[in-house]
Short mmCIF file of C-alpha atoms and ligand atoms in Angstrom, two decimals:
data_model
loop_
_atom_site.label_atom_id
_atom_site.label_comp_id
_atom_site.label_asym_id
_atom_site.label_seq_id
_atom_site.Cartn_x
_atom_site.Cartn_y
_atom_site.Cartn_z
CA MET A 1 58.32 -39.94 137.41
CA ILE A 2 55.91 -37.09 136.87
CA PRO A 3 53.98 -36.54 140.10
CA ASP A 4 50.20 -36.63 140.29
CA LEU A 5 49.01 -33.36 138.75
CA SER A 6 45.40 -33.66 139.88
CA ARG A 7 45.97 -31.06 142.61
CA PHE A 8 46.21 -28.46 139.81
CA ALA A 9 42.82 -27.57 138.30
CA ARG A 10 42.66 -28.47 134.60
CA ALA A 11 40.01 -27.50 132.05
CA ALA A 12 39.54 -30.22 129.45
CA LEU A 13 40.28 -28.79 126.01
CA TRP A 14 41.97 -31.62 124.16
CA ASP A 15 42.09 -35.28 125.03
CA HIS A 16 44.07 -36.86 122.22
CA ILE A 17 47.65 -37.65 121.35
CA THR A 18 49.40 -35.64 118.64
CA PRO A 19 51.37 -37.63 116.05
CA LEU A 20 55.14 -38.03 115.99
CA GLU A 21 56.03 -38.20 112.30
CA GLN A 22 59.22 -38.52 110.32
CA ALA A 23 60.04 -35.70 107.90
CA ALA A 24 61.94 -38.02 105.60
CA ASN A 25 61.70 -35.78 102.53
CA ILE A 26 63.44 -32.91 104.28
CA SER A 27 66.23 -35.18 105.56
CA ARG A 28 66.74 -36.58 102.06
CA GLU A 29 66.77 -33.14 100.43
CA ILE A 30 69.34 -31.68 102.84
CA GLY A 31 71.40 -34.87 103.12
CA GLY A 32 70.87 -34.83 106.86
CA GLY A 33 70.09 -37.14 109.75
CA PRO A 34 66.63 -38.46 110.63
CA LEU A 35 64.26 -35.67 111.61
CA PHE A 36 60.97 -36.23 113.42
CA VAL A 37 58.15 -33.76 113.97
CA LYS A 38 55.97 -33.79 117.07
CA ARG A 39 52.74 -32.45 115.59
CA ASP A 40 51.39 -30.26 118.38
CA ASP A 41 50.20 -28.01 115.57
CA ALA A 42 47.58 -30.72 114.97
CA ASN A 43 45.94 -30.71 118.37
CA GLY A 44 42.53 -29.78 117.20
CA LEU A 45 41.28 -26.67 118.93
CA ALA A 46 41.03 -23.72 116.53
CA PHE A 47 44.16 -24.50 114.46
CA GLY A 48 45.87 -25.96 117.50
CA GLY A 49 49.37 -25.32 118.77
CA ASN A 50 51.29 -25.49 122.03
CA LYS A 51 49.01 -23.04 123.76
CA VAL A 52 46.16 -25.55 124.00
CA ARG A 53 48.11 -27.66 126.50
CA GLN A 54 49.05 -24.51 128.45
CA LEU A 55 45.54 -23.08 128.54
CA GLU A 56 44.13 -26.21 130.12
CA TYR A 57 45.88 -25.15 133.32
CA TYR A 58 45.38 -21.36 133.16
CA LEU A 59 41.69 -21.76 132.39
CA GLY A 60 41.36 -24.62 134.88
CA ASP A 61 42.67 -22.24 137.54
CA ALA A 62 40.29 -19.52 136.33
CA LEU A 63 37.27 -21.84 136.55
CA ALA A 64 38.35 -23.09 139.98
CA GLN A 65 38.36 -19.45 141.15
CA GLY A 66 34.86 -18.94 139.77
CA ALA A 67 35.89 -16.56 136.99
CA ASP A 68 33.56 -15.80 134.10
CA THR A 69 35.80 -13.34 132.19
CA ILE A 70 39.35 -14.06 131.03
CA LEU A 71 41.82 -11.30 130.12
CA MET A 72 44.98 -11.98 128.13
CA THR A 73 47.72 -9.99 126.45
CA GLY A 74 49.86 -10.83 123.43
CA ALA A 75 51.32 -9.60 120.16
CA VAL A 76 48.88 -8.57 117.41
CA GLN A 77 49.29 -11.96 115.70
CA SER A 78 49.57 -13.93 118.97
CA ASN A 79 48.56 -17.57 118.75
CA PHE A 80 48.11 -17.73 122.52
CA VAL A 81 45.27 -15.22 122.57
CA ARG A 82 43.59 -16.77 119.51
CA THR A 83 43.61 -20.20 121.13
CA ALA A 84 42.36 -18.66 124.38
CA ALA A 85 39.48 -16.94 122.55
CA ALA A 86 38.42 -20.32 121.12
CA ALA A 87 38.89 -22.11 124.46
CA CYS A 88 36.74 -19.48 126.20
CA CYS A 89 33.94 -20.17 123.71
CA LYS A 90 34.16 -23.87 124.50
CA LEU A 91 34.13 -23.25 128.26
CA GLY A 92 31.41 -20.59 128.24
CA LEU A 93 33.71 -17.76 129.34
CA LYS A 94 33.95 -14.18 128.11
CA CYS A 95 37.36 -13.30 126.66
CA HIS A 96 39.11 -9.93 126.53
CA ILE A 97 42.28 -9.71 124.47
CA GLN A 98 44.88 -6.96 124.60
CA LEU A 99 47.01 -6.73 121.47
CA GLU A 100 50.47 -5.27 121.96
CA ASP A 101 52.41 -3.32 119.35
CA ARG A 102 55.44 -5.61 119.25
CA VAL A 103 56.39 -5.89 115.58
CA PRO A 104 57.26 -2.99 113.23
CA LYS A 105 54.44 -3.80 110.80
CA ASP A 106 51.30 -1.92 109.99
CA ASP A 107 49.69 -3.50 106.94
CA PHE A 108 46.06 -4.50 106.68
CA GLU A 109 46.61 -8.27 106.85
CA TYR A 110 48.81 -8.01 109.93
CA ASN A 111 46.25 -5.87 111.74
CA LYS A 112 43.07 -7.57 110.57
CA SER A 113 43.65 -11.06 109.15
CA GLY A 114 45.09 -14.33 110.54
CA ASN A 115 44.82 -14.56 114.29
CA VAL A 116 43.14 -11.14 114.63
CA LEU A 117 40.26 -12.21 112.41
CA LEU A 118 39.94 -15.42 114.40
CA ASN A 119 39.84 -13.50 117.71
CA GLN A 120 36.88 -11.56 116.36
CA PHE A 121 35.33 -14.70 114.91
CA PHE A 122 35.37 -16.19 118.41
CA GLY A 123 33.69 -13.06 119.76
CA ALA A 124 36.56 -11.79 121.93
CA ALA A 125 36.64 -8.13 122.97
CA LEU A 126 39.84 -6.47 121.71
CA SER A 127 41.89 -3.56 123.02
CA PHE A 128 45.29 -2.25 121.96
CA PHE A 129 48.43 -1.45 123.92
CA SER A 130 51.17 0.61 122.32
CA GLU A 131 54.11 -0.92 124.25
CA GLY A 132 55.25 -4.37 123.13
CA GLU A 133 58.38 -4.92 125.21
CA ASP A 134 57.21 -4.24 128.75
CA GLU A 135 55.51 -7.33 130.14
CA GLN A 136 54.86 -5.72 133.50
CA ALA A 137 53.20 -2.68 131.94
CA ALA A 138 51.07 -4.93 129.69
CA ASP A 139 49.90 -6.89 132.74
CA ALA A 140 49.20 -3.67 134.67
CA GLU A 141 47.07 -2.33 131.81
CA LEU A 142 45.15 -5.60 131.73
CA GLU A 143 44.52 -5.36 135.48
CA GLN A 144 42.99 -1.92 134.94
CA ILE A 145 40.70 -3.27 132.24
CA ALA A 146 39.79 -6.17 134.53
CA ALA A 147 38.68 -3.64 137.17
CA THR A 148 36.15 -2.16 134.72
CA TYR A 149 34.69 -5.63 134.10
CA ARG A 150 34.49 -6.22 137.84
CA ALA A 151 32.66 -2.93 138.25
CA ASP A 152 30.04 -4.46 135.91
CA GLY A 153 29.70 -7.45 138.21
CA ARG A 154 31.93 -9.87 136.32
CA LYS A 155 34.47 -12.21 137.93
CA THR A 156 37.77 -11.71 136.17
CA TYR A 157 40.92 -13.80 135.73
CA VAL A 158 44.03 -12.28 134.17
CA VAL A 159 46.47 -14.65 132.46
CA PRO A 160 49.73 -12.84 133.26
CA MET A 161 52.63 -12.35 130.88
CA HIS A 162 55.40 -11.37 133.29
CA PRO A 163 57.54 -14.39 134.30
CA SER A 164 57.10 -13.81 138.02
CA HIS A 165 53.78 -15.70 137.95
CA ALA A 166 53.51 -19.44 138.65
CA PRO A 167 54.24 -21.32 135.40
CA LEU A 168 50.83 -22.99 135.21
CA GLY A 169 51.11 -23.28 131.42
CA ALA A 170 54.24 -25.39 131.79
CA LEU A 171 52.16 -28.06 133.55
CA GLY A 172 50.56 -28.79 130.19
CA TYR A 173 53.94 -29.71 128.75
CA LEU A 174 54.56 -32.24 131.50
CA HIS A 175 51.80 -34.18 129.74
CA GLY A 176 53.47 -33.33 126.43
CA ALA A 177 56.77 -34.77 127.67
CA ARG A 178 55.11 -37.98 128.85
CA GLU A 179 53.33 -38.37 125.54
CA LEU A 180 56.56 -37.82 123.61
CA VAL A 181 58.57 -40.29 125.69
CA ASP A 182 55.85 -42.93 125.21
CA GLN A 183 55.96 -42.36 121.45
CA MET A 184 59.75 -42.46 121.35
CA ASN A 185 59.62 -45.83 123.14
CA GLU A 186 56.87 -47.24 120.93
CA MET A 187 58.64 -46.13 117.76
CA ALA A 188 62.14 -46.99 119.06
CA ILE A 189 63.40 -43.47 118.42
CA ARG A 190 66.40 -42.36 120.44
CA PRO A 191 66.82 -38.68 119.60
CA ASP A 192 70.17 -36.97 120.00
CA ARG A 193 68.50 -33.59 120.41
CA ILE A 194 65.04 -32.03 120.69
CA PHE A 195 64.30 -28.54 119.38
CA VAL A 196 61.49 -26.42 120.84
CA GLY A 197 60.55 -22.75 120.61
CA SER A 198 61.38 -20.64 123.66
CA GLY A 199 59.36 -17.45 124.11
CA SER A 200 57.36 -17.04 127.32
CA GLY A 201 59.15 -20.27 128.19
CA ASN A 202 56.18 -22.37 129.29
CA THR A 203 56.64 -24.97 126.55
CA HIS A 204 60.42 -25.23 126.95
CA THR A 205 60.14 -25.36 130.75
CA GLY A 206 57.41 -28.01 130.89
CA LEU A 207 59.02 -30.20 128.25
CA LEU A 208 62.50 -30.05 129.80
CA VAL A 209 61.32 -30.63 133.37
CA GLY A 210 58.95 -33.38 132.19
CA LEU A 211 61.72 -35.23 130.34
CA ARG A 212 64.09 -35.04 133.28
CA LEU A 213 61.40 -36.19 135.72
CA LEU A 214 60.86 -39.18 133.45
CA GLY A 215 64.59 -39.90 133.52
CA ASP A 216 65.09 -38.90 129.89
CA LYS A 217 68.39 -37.04 129.40
CA THR A 218 67.96 -35.99 125.76
CA PRO A 219 69.44 -32.50 125.26
CA VAL A 220 66.73 -29.91 124.62
CA THR A 221 67.55 -26.78 122.64
CA GLY A 222 65.22 -23.89 123.32
CA VAL A 223 65.26 -21.86 120.14
CA CYS A 224 64.92 -18.18 121.02
CA VAL A 225 61.96 -16.56 119.30
CA ARG A 226 61.49 -13.48 121.45
CA ARG A 227 64.70 -12.38 123.21
CA ASP A 228 68.38 -13.23 122.99
CA ALA A 229 70.08 -16.14 124.72
CA GLY A 230 71.59 -13.93 127.44
CA LEU A 231 68.09 -12.99 128.61
CA GLN A 232 66.30 -16.23 127.79
CA ALA A 233 68.61 -18.70 129.58
CA PRO A 234 68.12 -17.23 133.11
CA ARG A 235 64.42 -16.84 132.41
CA ILE A 236 64.08 -20.55 131.59
CA ARG A 237 66.22 -21.58 134.53
CA ALA A 238 63.99 -19.53 136.87
CA ARG A 239 60.81 -20.92 135.29
CA CYS A 240 62.11 -24.50 135.68
CA ASP A 241 63.07 -23.91 139.31
CA HIS A 242 59.66 -22.38 139.99
CA LEU A 243 57.90 -25.35 138.38
CA LEU A 244 60.03 -27.85 140.32
CA THR A 245 59.18 -26.05 143.56
CA MET A 246 55.47 -26.25 142.69
CA LEU A 247 55.81 -29.96 141.98
CA ASP A 248 57.88 -30.58 145.10
CA THR A 249 59.59 -33.69 143.73
CA GLY A 250 63.09 -33.05 145.05
CA LEU A 251 64.49 -33.02 141.49
CA ALA A 252 66.94 -30.24 140.64
CA LEU A 253 68.09 -29.46 137.12
CA GLN A 254 71.75 -29.69 136.16
CA ASP A 255 73.40 -26.45 135.06
CA ASP A 256 73.79 -27.68 131.50
CA ASP A 257 70.14 -28.78 131.18
CA VAL A 258 69.05 -25.32 130.08
CA GLU A 259 70.30 -24.73 126.55
CA VAL A 260 69.11 -21.86 124.40
CA ASP A 261 70.14 -20.83 120.90
CA ASP A 262 69.40 -17.40 119.44
CA THR A 263 71.13 -17.92 116.08
CA PHE A 264 67.86 -17.67 114.18
CA LEU A 265 66.22 -14.86 116.16
CA ALA A 266 67.51 -12.10 113.84
CA PRO A 267 66.20 -9.82 112.50
CA GLY A 268 63.97 -9.97 115.60
CA TYR A 269 60.65 -11.09 117.04
CA GLY A 270 58.07 -11.57 114.33
CA ARG A 271 60.56 -11.40 111.45
CA ALA A 272 62.00 -14.40 109.63
CA GLY A 273 65.64 -14.41 108.52
CA PRO A 274 66.94 -16.37 105.50
CA GLN A 275 67.29 -19.75 107.27
CA ALA A 276 63.79 -19.45 108.74
CA ARG A 277 62.43 -18.65 105.27
CA GLU A 278 64.28 -21.64 103.86
CA ALA A 279 62.71 -23.83 106.57
CA MET A 280 59.24 -22.54 105.69
CA LEU A 281 59.67 -23.48 102.05
CA LEU A 282 61.28 -26.88 102.74
CA ALA A 283 58.44 -27.79 105.12
CA ALA A 284 55.76 -26.63 102.72
CA ARG A 285 57.16 -28.02 99.50
CA LEU A 286 58.50 -31.34 100.79
CA GLU A 287 56.17 -32.26 103.65
CA GLY A 288 53.00 -30.22 103.04
CA LEU A 289 53.65 -28.78 106.50
CA ILE A 290 52.99 -25.18 107.51
CA VAL A 291 55.60 -23.58 109.72
CA ASP A 292 55.02 -19.93 110.60
CA PRO A 293 57.38 -16.97 110.14
CA VAL A 294 57.41 -15.97 113.84
CA TYR A 295 58.11 -19.14 115.81
CA THR A 296 58.27 -22.55 114.25
CA SER A 297 60.30 -21.58 111.15
CA LYS A 298 63.14 -20.55 113.49
CA VAL A 299 62.91 -23.79 115.44
CA LEU A 300 62.86 -25.89 112.29
CA ALA A 301 65.82 -23.88 110.95
CA ALA A 302 67.79 -24.90 114.05
CA ALA A 303 66.79 -28.57 113.60
CA ILE A 304 67.77 -28.43 109.92
CA ARG A 305 71.17 -26.98 110.74
CA PHE A 306 71.73 -29.79 113.27
CA SER A 307 70.54 -32.43 110.84
CA ARG A 308 72.83 -31.13 108.06
CA ALA A 309 75.81 -31.10 110.40
CA HIS A 310 75.18 -34.60 111.83
CA ARG A 311 73.99 -37.10 109.24
CA GLU A 312 74.18 -39.87 111.82
CA LYS A 313 72.12 -38.10 114.48
CA THR A 314 68.38 -38.05 115.06
CA SER A 315 66.48 -34.94 116.04
CA ILE A 316 62.92 -34.05 116.99
CA PHE A 317 61.32 -30.72 116.11
CA ILE A 318 58.40 -29.82 118.38
CA HIS A 319 55.91 -28.21 116.01
CA THR A 320 54.04 -25.76 118.21
CA GLY A 321 51.59 -24.48 115.59
CA GLY A 322 51.13 -20.88 114.52
CA GLY A 323 49.59 -21.66 111.11
CA PRO A 324 47.13 -18.72 111.03
CA ALA A 325 50.07 -16.29 111.16
CA ILE A 326 50.75 -17.19 107.52
CA PHE A 327 47.70 -15.03 106.70
CA GLY A 328 48.61 -12.29 109.16
CA TYR A 329 52.08 -12.14 107.64
CA ALA A 330 50.83 -12.63 104.06
CA GLU A 331 52.80 -9.59 102.86
CA ASN A 332 56.07 -11.19 103.99
CA VAL A 333 55.06 -14.59 102.67
CA ARG A 334 54.35 -13.06 99.26
CA GLU A 335 57.72 -11.25 99.35
CA MET A 336 59.37 -14.60 100.06
CA LEU A 337 57.59 -16.24 97.13
CA ASN A 338 58.47 -13.32 94.85
CA GLU A 339 62.15 -13.59 95.83
CA GLU A 340 61.99 -17.24 94.88
CA THR A 341 60.60 -16.55 91.41
CA ALA A 342 62.63 -13.37 90.72
CA PRO A 343 64.90 -13.88 87.67
CA GLU A 344 68.62 -14.16 88.48
CA GLU A 345 70.62 -11.07 87.55
CA SER A 346 73.01 -11.77 84.68
C1 PLP B 401 53.43 -21.15 117.49
C2 PLP B 401 54.22 -20.86 118.73
N1 PLP B 401 55.32 -21.57 118.96
C3 PLP B 401 56.09 -21.34 120.05
C4 PLP B 401 55.77 -20.35 120.95
C5 PLP B 401 56.63 -20.13 122.15
O1 PLP B 401 56.06 -20.83 123.23
P1 PLP B 401 56.23 -20.35 124.73
O2 PLP B 401 55.54 -19.02 124.83
O3 PLP B 401 55.59 -21.40 125.53
O4 PLP B 401 57.69 -20.19 124.98
C6 PLP B 401 54.62 -19.57 120.75
C7 PLP B 401 54.30 -18.49 121.68
O5 PLP B 401 53.45 -17.69 121.51
C8 PLP B 401 53.82 -19.84 119.61
O6 PLP B 401 52.71 -19.14 119.37
#
């Protein structure tokens, strides 16, 4: 059972259930097993995504502390900061976003379109940070900026990036896990495996802990989108243990509960390899579904590989959003489409 979460402050951002849909056209095309999509990309707030569930708890905490200014850090095309900028509008908070140089890309659309344009549309203040791989340094820079806001009389709240902070965002995916289990029961779906993106780890952690608290033993593969499996596995284990301590339920995870797969991470964060590009086109052309080049294409690629290998097995792909990145990465999307139409060499 998931314990009562009312002791954790929550800001209401989204109060609906996201669909669980079958991607029957993809399964048919690849000759694979049944594949379902949990549509957290369709959760309403500003193009949606997994970060809406997470922000309910970060921003709930911020409001409980009396903050009026939120500071966040993320990659240039981060979905987290875009969703936060929109959520701050809804909650009447000022938002400051720090964009980190994390991807070797410098074209106009990457720097100005997609999520960046939306951040500006939502009126967030933007600053830039030249280091993309040092979470502690990014947080420290944000703390310095927060001090300047405080000097102007504002009450600041920094949403940290470094994994030493309490995994408040993962609380949102306890609700996600409950919702998914209810849908699996209603639809009589017994998945053999669930695939979810694993970056900061909040989604993976909340979903995995939530399922286990509900007594659901379905294997969960965290598909690495940011760092390799050797780094991600201990990070997720520590995040899960931290969350379980916060919840104080007495549950402990088994060693084999934490599974991560970095097969589709190459060529690196923010860059889609061939299987991820294939997943983007299959989703678009067969299901009318947008999966992005940074996160969800890699997760869907892992689900497709599983489905191809096990015709008799059912899988669920947690679609965590990221749609606006299609515009931020338009150069790469066009390259992909050009490759597709390029004449074969004879
Ligand atoms: C679209 C999308 N999917 C998945 C992830 C990974 O989620 P998490 O950071 O909770 O591990 C992110 C993170 O930014 C994301 O934007």
